[in-house]
Coordinates of C-alpha atoms and ligand atoms in Angstrom, one line a residue:
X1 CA 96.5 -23.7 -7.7
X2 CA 95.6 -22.9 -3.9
X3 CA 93.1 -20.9 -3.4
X4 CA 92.3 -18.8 -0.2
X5 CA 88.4 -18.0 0.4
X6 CA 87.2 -16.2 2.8
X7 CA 83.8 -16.0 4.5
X8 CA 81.6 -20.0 4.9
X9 CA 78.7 -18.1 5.1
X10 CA 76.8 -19.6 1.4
X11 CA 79.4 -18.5 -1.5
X12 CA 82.6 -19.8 0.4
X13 CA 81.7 -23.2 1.2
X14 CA 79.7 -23.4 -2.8
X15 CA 83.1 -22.0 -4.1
X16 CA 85.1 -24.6 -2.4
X17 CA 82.9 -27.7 -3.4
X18 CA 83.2 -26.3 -6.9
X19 CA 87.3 -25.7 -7.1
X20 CA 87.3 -29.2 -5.7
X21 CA 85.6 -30.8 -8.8
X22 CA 88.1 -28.5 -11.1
X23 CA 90.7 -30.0 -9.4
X24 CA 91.8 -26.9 -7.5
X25 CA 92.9 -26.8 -3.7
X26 CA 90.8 -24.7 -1.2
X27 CA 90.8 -23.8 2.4
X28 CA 87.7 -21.5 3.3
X29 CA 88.9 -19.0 6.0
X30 CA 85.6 -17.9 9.1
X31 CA 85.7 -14.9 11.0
X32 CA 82.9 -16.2 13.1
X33 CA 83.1 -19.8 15.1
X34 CA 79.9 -22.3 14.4
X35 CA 78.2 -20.9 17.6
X36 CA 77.4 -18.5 14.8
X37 CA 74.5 -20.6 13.0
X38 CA 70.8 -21.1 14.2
X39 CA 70.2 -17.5 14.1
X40 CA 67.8 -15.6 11.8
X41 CA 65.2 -15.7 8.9
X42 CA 64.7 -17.9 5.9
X43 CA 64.7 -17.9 2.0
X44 CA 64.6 -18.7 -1.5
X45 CA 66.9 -21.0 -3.6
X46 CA 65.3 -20.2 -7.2
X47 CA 65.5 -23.0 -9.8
X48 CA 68.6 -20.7 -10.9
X49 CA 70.4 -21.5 -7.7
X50 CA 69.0 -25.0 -7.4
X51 CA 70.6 -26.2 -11.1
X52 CA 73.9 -24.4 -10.0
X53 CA 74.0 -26.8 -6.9
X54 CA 73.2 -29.9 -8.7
X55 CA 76.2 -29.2 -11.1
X56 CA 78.1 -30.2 -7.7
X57 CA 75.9 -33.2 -7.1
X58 CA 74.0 -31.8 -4.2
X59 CA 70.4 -32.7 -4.1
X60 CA 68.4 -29.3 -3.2
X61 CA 66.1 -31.9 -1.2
X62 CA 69.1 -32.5 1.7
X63 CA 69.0 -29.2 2.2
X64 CA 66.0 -28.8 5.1
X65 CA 63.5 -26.9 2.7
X66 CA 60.2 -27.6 1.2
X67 CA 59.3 -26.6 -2.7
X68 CA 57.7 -23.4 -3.2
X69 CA 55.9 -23.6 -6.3
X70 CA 54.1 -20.3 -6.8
X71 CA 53.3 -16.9 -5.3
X72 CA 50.4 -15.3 -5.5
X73 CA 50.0 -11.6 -5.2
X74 CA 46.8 -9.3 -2.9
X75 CA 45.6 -6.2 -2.2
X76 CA 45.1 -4.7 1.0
X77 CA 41.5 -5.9 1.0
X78 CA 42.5 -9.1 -0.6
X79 CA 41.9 -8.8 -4.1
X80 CA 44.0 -11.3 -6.1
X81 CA 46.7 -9.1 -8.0
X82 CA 48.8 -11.7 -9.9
X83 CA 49.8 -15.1 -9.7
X84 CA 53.4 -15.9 -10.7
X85 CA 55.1 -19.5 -11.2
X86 CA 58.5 -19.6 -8.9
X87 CA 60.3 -21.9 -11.5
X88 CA 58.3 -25.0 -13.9
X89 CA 57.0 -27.7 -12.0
X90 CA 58.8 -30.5 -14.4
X91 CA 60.3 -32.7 -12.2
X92 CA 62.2 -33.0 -8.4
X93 CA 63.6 -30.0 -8.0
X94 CA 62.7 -27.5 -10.6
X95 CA 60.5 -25.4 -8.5
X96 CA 61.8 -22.9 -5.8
X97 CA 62.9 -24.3 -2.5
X98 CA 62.7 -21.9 0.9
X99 CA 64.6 -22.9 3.3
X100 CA 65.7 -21.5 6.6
X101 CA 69.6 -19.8 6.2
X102 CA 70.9 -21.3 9.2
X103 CA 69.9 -25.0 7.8
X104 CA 71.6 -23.7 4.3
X105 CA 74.6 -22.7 5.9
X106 CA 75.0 -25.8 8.2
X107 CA 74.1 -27.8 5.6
X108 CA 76.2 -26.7 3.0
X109 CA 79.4 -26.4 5.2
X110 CA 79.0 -29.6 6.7
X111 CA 78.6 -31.5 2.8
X112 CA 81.8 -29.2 2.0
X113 CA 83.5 -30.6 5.1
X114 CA 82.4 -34.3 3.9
X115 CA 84.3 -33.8 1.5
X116 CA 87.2 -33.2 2.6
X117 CA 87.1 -29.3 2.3
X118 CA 89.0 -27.7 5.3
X119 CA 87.0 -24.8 7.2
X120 CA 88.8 -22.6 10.0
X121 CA 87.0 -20.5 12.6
X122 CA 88.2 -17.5 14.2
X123 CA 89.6 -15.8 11.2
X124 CA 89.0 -12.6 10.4
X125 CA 90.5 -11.5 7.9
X126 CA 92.1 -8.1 8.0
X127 CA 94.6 -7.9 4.9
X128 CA 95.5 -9.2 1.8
X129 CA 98.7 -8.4 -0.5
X130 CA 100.6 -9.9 -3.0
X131 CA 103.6 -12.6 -2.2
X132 CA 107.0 -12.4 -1.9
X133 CA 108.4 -11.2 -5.7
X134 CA 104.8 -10.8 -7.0
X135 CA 103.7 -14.4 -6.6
X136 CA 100.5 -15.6 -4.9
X137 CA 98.8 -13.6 -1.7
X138 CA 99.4 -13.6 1.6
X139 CA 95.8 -13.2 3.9
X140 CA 96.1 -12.0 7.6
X141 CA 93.6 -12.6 10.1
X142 CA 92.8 -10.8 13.2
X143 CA 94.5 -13.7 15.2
X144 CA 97.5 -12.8 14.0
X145 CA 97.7 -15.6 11.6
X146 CA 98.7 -15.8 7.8
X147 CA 97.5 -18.1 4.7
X148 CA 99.1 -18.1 1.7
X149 CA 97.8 -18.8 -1.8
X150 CA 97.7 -19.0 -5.4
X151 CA 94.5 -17.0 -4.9
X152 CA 92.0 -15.5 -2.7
X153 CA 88.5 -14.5 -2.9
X154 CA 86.1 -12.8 -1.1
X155 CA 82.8 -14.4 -0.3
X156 CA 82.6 -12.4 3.0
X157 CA 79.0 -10.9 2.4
X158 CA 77.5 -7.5 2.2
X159 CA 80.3 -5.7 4.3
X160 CA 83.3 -7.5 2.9
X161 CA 86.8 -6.4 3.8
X162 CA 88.2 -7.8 0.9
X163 CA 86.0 -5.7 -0.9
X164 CA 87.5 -2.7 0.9
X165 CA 90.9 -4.0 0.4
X166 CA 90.5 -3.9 -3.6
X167 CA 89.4 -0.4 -3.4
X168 CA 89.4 1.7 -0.3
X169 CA 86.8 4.0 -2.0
X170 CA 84.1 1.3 -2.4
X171 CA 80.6 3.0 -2.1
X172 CA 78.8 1.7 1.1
X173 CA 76.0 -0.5 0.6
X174 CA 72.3 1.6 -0.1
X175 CA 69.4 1.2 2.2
X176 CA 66.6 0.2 0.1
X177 CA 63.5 2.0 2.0
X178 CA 62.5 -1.2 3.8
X179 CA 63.2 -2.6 7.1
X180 CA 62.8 -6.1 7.1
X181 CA 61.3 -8.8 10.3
X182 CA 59.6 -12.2 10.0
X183 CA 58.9 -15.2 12.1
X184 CA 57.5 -18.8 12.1
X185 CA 53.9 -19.2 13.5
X186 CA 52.8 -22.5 14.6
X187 CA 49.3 -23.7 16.1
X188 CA 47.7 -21.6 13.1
X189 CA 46.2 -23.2 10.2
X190 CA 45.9 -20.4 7.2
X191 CA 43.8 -20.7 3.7
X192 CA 46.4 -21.4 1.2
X193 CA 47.8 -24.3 -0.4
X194 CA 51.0 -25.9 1.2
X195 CA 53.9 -24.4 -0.5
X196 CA 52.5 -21.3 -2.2
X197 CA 53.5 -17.6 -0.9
X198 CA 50.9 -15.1 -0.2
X199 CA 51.9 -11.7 -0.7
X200 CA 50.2 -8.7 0.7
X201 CA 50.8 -5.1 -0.5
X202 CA 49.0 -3.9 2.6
X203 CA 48.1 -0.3 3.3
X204 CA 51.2 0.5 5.5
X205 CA 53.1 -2.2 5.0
X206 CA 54.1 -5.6 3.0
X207 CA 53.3 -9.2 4.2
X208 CA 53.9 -12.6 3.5
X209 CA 53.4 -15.6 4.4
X210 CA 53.8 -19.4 3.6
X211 CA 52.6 -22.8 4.7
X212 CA 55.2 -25.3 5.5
X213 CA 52.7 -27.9 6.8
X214 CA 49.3 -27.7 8.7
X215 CA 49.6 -25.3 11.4
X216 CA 53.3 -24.5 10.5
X217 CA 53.4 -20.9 8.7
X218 CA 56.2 -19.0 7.9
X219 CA 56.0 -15.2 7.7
X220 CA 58.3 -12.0 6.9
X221 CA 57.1 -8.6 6.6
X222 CA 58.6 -4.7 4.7
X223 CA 58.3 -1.8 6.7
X224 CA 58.7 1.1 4.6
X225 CA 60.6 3.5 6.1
X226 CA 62.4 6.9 4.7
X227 CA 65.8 6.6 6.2
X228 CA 67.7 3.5 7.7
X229 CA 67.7 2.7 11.4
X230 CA 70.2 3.5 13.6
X231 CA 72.1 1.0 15.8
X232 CA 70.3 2.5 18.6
X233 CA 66.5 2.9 17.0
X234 CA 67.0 -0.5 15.9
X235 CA 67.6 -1.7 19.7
X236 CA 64.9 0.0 21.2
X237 CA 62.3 -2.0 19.4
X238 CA 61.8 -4.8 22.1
X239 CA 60.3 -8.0 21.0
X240 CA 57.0 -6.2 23.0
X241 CA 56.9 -3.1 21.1
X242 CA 58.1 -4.2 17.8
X243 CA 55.1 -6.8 18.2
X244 CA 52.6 -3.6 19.1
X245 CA 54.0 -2.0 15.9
X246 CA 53.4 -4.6 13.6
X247 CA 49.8 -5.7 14.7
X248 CA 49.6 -1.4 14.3
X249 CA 50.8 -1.8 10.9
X250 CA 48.4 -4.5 9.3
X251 CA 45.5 -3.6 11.8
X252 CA 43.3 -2.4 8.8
X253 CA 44.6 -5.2 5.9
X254 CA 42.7 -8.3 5.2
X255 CA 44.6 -11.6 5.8
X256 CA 46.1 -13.3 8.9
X257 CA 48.4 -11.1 9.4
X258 CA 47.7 -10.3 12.9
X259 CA 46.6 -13.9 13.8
X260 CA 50.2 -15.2 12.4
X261 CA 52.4 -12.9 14.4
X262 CA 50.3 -13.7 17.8
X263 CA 51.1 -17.4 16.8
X264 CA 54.7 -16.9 16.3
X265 CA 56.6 -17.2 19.9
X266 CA 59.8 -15.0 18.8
X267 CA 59.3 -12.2 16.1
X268 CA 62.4 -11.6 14.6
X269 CA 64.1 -7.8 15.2
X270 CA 63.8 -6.1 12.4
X271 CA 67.0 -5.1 10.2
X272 CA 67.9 -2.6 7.5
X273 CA 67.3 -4.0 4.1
X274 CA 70.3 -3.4 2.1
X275 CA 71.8 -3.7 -1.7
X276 CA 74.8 -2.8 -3.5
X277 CA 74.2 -1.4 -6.5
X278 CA 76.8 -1.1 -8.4
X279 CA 80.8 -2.7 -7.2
X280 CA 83.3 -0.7 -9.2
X281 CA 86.2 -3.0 -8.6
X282 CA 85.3 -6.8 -8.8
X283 CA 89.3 -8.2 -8.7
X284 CA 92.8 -6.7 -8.7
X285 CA 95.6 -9.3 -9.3
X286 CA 95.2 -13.1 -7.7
X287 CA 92.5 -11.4 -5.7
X288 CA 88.4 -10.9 -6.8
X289 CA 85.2 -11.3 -5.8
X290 CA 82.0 -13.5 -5.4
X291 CA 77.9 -13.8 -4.0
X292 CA 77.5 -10.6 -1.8
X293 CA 81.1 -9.1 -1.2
X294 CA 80.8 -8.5 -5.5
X295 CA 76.7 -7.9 -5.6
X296 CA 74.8 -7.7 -2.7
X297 CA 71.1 -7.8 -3.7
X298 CA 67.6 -7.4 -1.9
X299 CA 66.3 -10.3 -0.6
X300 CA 62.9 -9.0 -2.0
X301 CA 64.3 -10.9 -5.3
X302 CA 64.5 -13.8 -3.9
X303 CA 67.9 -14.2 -5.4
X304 CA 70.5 -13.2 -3.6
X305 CA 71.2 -17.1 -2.2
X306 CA 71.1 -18.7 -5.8
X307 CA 73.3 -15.6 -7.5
X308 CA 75.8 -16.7 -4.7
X309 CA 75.6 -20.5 -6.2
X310 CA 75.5 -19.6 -9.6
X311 CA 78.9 -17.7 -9.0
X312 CA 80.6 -20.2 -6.8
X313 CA 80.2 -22.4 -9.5
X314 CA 81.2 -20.5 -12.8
X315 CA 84.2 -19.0 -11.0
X316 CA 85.4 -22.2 -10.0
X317 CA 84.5 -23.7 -14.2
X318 CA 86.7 -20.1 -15.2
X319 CA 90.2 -21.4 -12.8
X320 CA 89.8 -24.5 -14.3
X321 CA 89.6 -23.4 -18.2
X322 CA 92.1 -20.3 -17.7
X323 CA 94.7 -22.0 -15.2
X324 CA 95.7 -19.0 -13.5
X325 CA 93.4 -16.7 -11.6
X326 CA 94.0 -12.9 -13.2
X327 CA 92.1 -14.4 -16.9
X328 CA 89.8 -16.3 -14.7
X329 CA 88.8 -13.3 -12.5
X330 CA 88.4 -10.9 -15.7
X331 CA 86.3 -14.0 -17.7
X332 CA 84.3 -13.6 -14.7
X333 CA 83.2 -10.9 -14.5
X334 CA 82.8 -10.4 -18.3
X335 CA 79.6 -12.7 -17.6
X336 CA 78.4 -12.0 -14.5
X337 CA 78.5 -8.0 -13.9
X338 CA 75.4 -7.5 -17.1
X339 CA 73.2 -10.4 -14.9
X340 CA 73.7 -9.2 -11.6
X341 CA 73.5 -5.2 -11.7
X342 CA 70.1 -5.9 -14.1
X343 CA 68.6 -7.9 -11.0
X344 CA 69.5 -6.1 -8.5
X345 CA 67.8 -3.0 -10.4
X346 CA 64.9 -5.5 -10.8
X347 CA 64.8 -6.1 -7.4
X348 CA 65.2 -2.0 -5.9
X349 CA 62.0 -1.4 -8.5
X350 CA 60.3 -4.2 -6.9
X351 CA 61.2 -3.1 -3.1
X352 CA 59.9 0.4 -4.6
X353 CA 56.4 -1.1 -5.4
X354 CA 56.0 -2.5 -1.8
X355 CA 56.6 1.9 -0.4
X356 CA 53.3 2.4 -1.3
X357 CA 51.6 5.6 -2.3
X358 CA 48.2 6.4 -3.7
X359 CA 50.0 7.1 -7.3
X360 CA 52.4 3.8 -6.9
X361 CA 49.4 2.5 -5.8
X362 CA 47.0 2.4 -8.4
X363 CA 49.9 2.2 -10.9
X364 CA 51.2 -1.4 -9.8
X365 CA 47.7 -3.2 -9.2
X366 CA 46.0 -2.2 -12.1
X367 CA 49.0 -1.4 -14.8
X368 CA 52.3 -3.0 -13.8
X369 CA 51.0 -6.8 -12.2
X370 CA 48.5 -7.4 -14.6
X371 CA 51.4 -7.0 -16.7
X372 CA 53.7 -9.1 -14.9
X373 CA 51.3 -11.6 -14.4
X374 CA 50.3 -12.2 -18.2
X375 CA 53.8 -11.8 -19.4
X376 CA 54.5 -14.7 -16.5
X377 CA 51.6 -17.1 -18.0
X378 CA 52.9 -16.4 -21.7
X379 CA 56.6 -17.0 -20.9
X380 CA 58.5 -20.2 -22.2
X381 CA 61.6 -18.3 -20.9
X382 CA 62.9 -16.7 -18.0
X383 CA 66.0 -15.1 -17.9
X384 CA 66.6 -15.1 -14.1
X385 CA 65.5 -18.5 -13.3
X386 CA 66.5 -20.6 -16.7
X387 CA 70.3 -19.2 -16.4
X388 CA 72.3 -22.7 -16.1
X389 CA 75.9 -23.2 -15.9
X390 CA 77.2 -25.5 -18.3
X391 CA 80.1 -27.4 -16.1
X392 CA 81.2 -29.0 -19.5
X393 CA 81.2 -25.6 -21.8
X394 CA 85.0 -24.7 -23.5
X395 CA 86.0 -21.7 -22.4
X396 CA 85.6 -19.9 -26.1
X397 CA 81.7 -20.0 -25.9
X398 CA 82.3 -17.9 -23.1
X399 CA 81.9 -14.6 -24.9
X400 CA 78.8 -15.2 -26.7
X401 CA 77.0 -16.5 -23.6
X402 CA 77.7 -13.3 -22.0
X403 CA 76.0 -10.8 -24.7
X404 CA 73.3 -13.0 -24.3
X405 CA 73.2 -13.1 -20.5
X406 CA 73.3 -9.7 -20.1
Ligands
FAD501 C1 67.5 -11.9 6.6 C2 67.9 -12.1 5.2 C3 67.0 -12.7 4.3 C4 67.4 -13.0 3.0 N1 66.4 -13.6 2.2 C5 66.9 -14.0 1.0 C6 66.0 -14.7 0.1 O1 64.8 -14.9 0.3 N2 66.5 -15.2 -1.0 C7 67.8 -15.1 -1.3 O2 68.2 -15.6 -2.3 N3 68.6 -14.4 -0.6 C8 68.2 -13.9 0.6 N4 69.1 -13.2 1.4 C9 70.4 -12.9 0.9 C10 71.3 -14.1 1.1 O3 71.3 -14.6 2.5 C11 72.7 -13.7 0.7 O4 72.6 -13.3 -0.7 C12 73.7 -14.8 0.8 O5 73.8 -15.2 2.1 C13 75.0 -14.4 0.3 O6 75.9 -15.4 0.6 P1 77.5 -15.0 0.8 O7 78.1 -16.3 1.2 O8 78.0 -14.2 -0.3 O9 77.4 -14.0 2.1 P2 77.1 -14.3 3.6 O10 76.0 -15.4 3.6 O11 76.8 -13.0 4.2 O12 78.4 -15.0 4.2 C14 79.6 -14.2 4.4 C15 80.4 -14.9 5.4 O13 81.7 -14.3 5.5 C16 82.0 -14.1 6.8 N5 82.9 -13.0 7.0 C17 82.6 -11.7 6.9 N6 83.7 -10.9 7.0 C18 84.7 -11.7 7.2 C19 86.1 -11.5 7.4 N7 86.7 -10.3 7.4 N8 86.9 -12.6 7.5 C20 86.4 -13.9 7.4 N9 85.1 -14.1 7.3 C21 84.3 -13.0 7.1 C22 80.7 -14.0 7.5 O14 80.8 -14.2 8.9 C23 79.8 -14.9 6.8 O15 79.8 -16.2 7.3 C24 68.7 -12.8 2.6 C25 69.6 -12.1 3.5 C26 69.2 -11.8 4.7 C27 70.1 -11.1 5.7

């Protein structure tokens, strides 16, 4: 089999890597050329994610991020809400990594490129159809170009074409409430332990903030806010009034809120948060879908990267145990749709809980993360961050796995 993927944002190159070690052919198609990394925020590989990529021999230490071992979760005035594990601290590895998305990308491309892995720039892709007689699919790209294939999937993110091209009638992605900034402070020196978010449900607005090393913090903030931003509204926040607005925002919340965004040189523009509830058509033919194209999720769950791996991987496990992609696209999403729509549910009530009103308010702090945060301490399991792929699994234990995924 060839496949055809498109999109090397974090899916496509994953996806590649993993058809590789099933013995499948892959060439990722790029709409953007590499000028394209460097930009942007950072996040979470969970030990989800983490396991996924070691199942391709990639060590989550190359990857440019430092272990993030807990969060711990405050009040406006600073009262200690919860404290929650981010994965068990058993070993290299097995706790949460955060790591800026331009190093991920780089880094993940350039290993896929080591080995052998061809990546092409400049092509966007603007259609996809069966072959000649009903055999393989033909991509074209903006260029003018073609590809052809066995297969081709769509790893090309939130606003995927080849999402569009399954089914014209695809809802949009939902704005979740929450515009979203951040930055990377340095010169400050803040009263946490290296490693361990600090999250702040402050009166107006959410903060958080992590130390990479001494006088090295790394912040991102949720704006509630009742309907996206336009283009335009979006534009007119200048670096100097965005900055006014957020030292406005946190002006009354204890923590270093305001003393971390005057330490950070660049604040980053703020951007819609968006999700994707619910993707009624996943694959039609030699053609499906994987990471954000299929299930775009919130990056309050911290997830969205390591559900990206996770499918990468088990799509890639699926071509190799089915031989042909139409059983290896349904297998798929047999297992994956029950996981992915429960966390990204997970992850809208979360974003809900950070919209704060008196009611919400009082609810969350003193019913719903006291909860959490006992349930967290008592937990031998988690299903989120335990999930691992087993490379080595036949493909008849597929079916059981699934009920109990879901
Ligand atoms: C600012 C921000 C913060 C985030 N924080 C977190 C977090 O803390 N934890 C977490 O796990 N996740 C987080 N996420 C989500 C995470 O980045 C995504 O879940 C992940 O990048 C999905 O990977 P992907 O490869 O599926 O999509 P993308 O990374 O979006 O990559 C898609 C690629 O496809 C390319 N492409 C698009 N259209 C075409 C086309 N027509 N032809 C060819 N190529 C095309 C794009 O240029 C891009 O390179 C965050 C996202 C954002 C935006």
């Amino acid at each position: 089999m060839r496949a055809i993927i498109i999109g090397a944002g974090i899916t496509g190159p994953v996806t590649a890597m993993a058809l590789q070690k099933a013995g499948i052919d892959a060439v990722v198609h790029e709409a953007y050329d590499r000028t394209a990394d460097g930009v942007g925020a950072y996040l979470n590989l969970a030990p989800n994610g983490l396991a996924a990529l070691r199942v391709l021999d990639i060590d989550p230490h190359d990857l440019g991020g430092f272990d993030t071992p807990a969060l711990e979760l405050r009040g406006s005035g600073g009262r200690l809400l919860a404290h929650l594990p981010m994965g068990r601290d058993d070993g290299p590895g097995t706790v949460s990594q955060t790591v800026r998305r331009s190093d991920l990308y780089t880094r993940l491309r350039d290993e896929a490129v080591r080995r052998g892995i061809q990546i092409e720039y400049g092509k966007r892709l603007v259609d996809a159809a069966e072959g000649p007689g009903g055999r393989g699919v033909v991509a074209s790209f903006a260029d003018g170009s073609t590809a052809e294939g066995d297969l081709l999937i769509g790893a090309d993110g939130l606003h995927s074409a080849v999402r569009t091209i399954l089914d014209r009638g695809c809802p949009p992605p939902r704005y979740t409430g929450l515009l979203n900034t951040g930055g990377y402070a340095s010169g400050v020196s803040v009263d946490a332990p290296a490693g361990v978010f600090t999250m702040i449900f402050g009166r107006r607005a959410f903060f958080a903030y992590v130390q990479r090393a001494p006088g090295d913090v790394w912040w991102f903030a949720n704006v509630p806010r009742a309907r996206a931003a336009s283009d335009d509204e979006l534009a007119a926040w200048t670096p100097d009034r965005w900055r006014a607005e957020l030292e406005r925002l946190f002006a009354d919340d204890a923590g270093p809120a305001l003393e971390l965004i005057a330490a950070t040189p660049r604040v980053i523009s703020p951007w819609n948060t968006l999700d994707l509830p619910k993707v009624p058509v996943w694959h039609r033919g030699p053609i499906g879908l994987v990471g954000d194209a299929a299930h775009g999720i919130s990056p309050t769950s911290g997830q969205g990267a390591s559900l990206s791996i996770e499918d990468g991987v088990l799509l890639a496990r699926l071509l190799r145990d089915h031989g042909e992609p139409v059983a290896a696209f349904a297998a798929f999403e047999a297992l994956r749709r029950g996981r992915v729509e429960k966390l990204i549910a997970q992850a809208k009530r979360t974003s809900n809980q950070k919209i704060p009103s008196p009611l919400t308010r009082v609810l969350r702090d003193r019913v719903i993360l006291p909860l959490v945060s006992r349930a967290a301490a008592r937990s031998t399991k988690d299903w989120v961050t335990d999930y691992r792929i087993d490379w080595d699994a036949p493909a008849d234990r597929d079916a059981s796995a699934s009920r109990l995924r879901a």
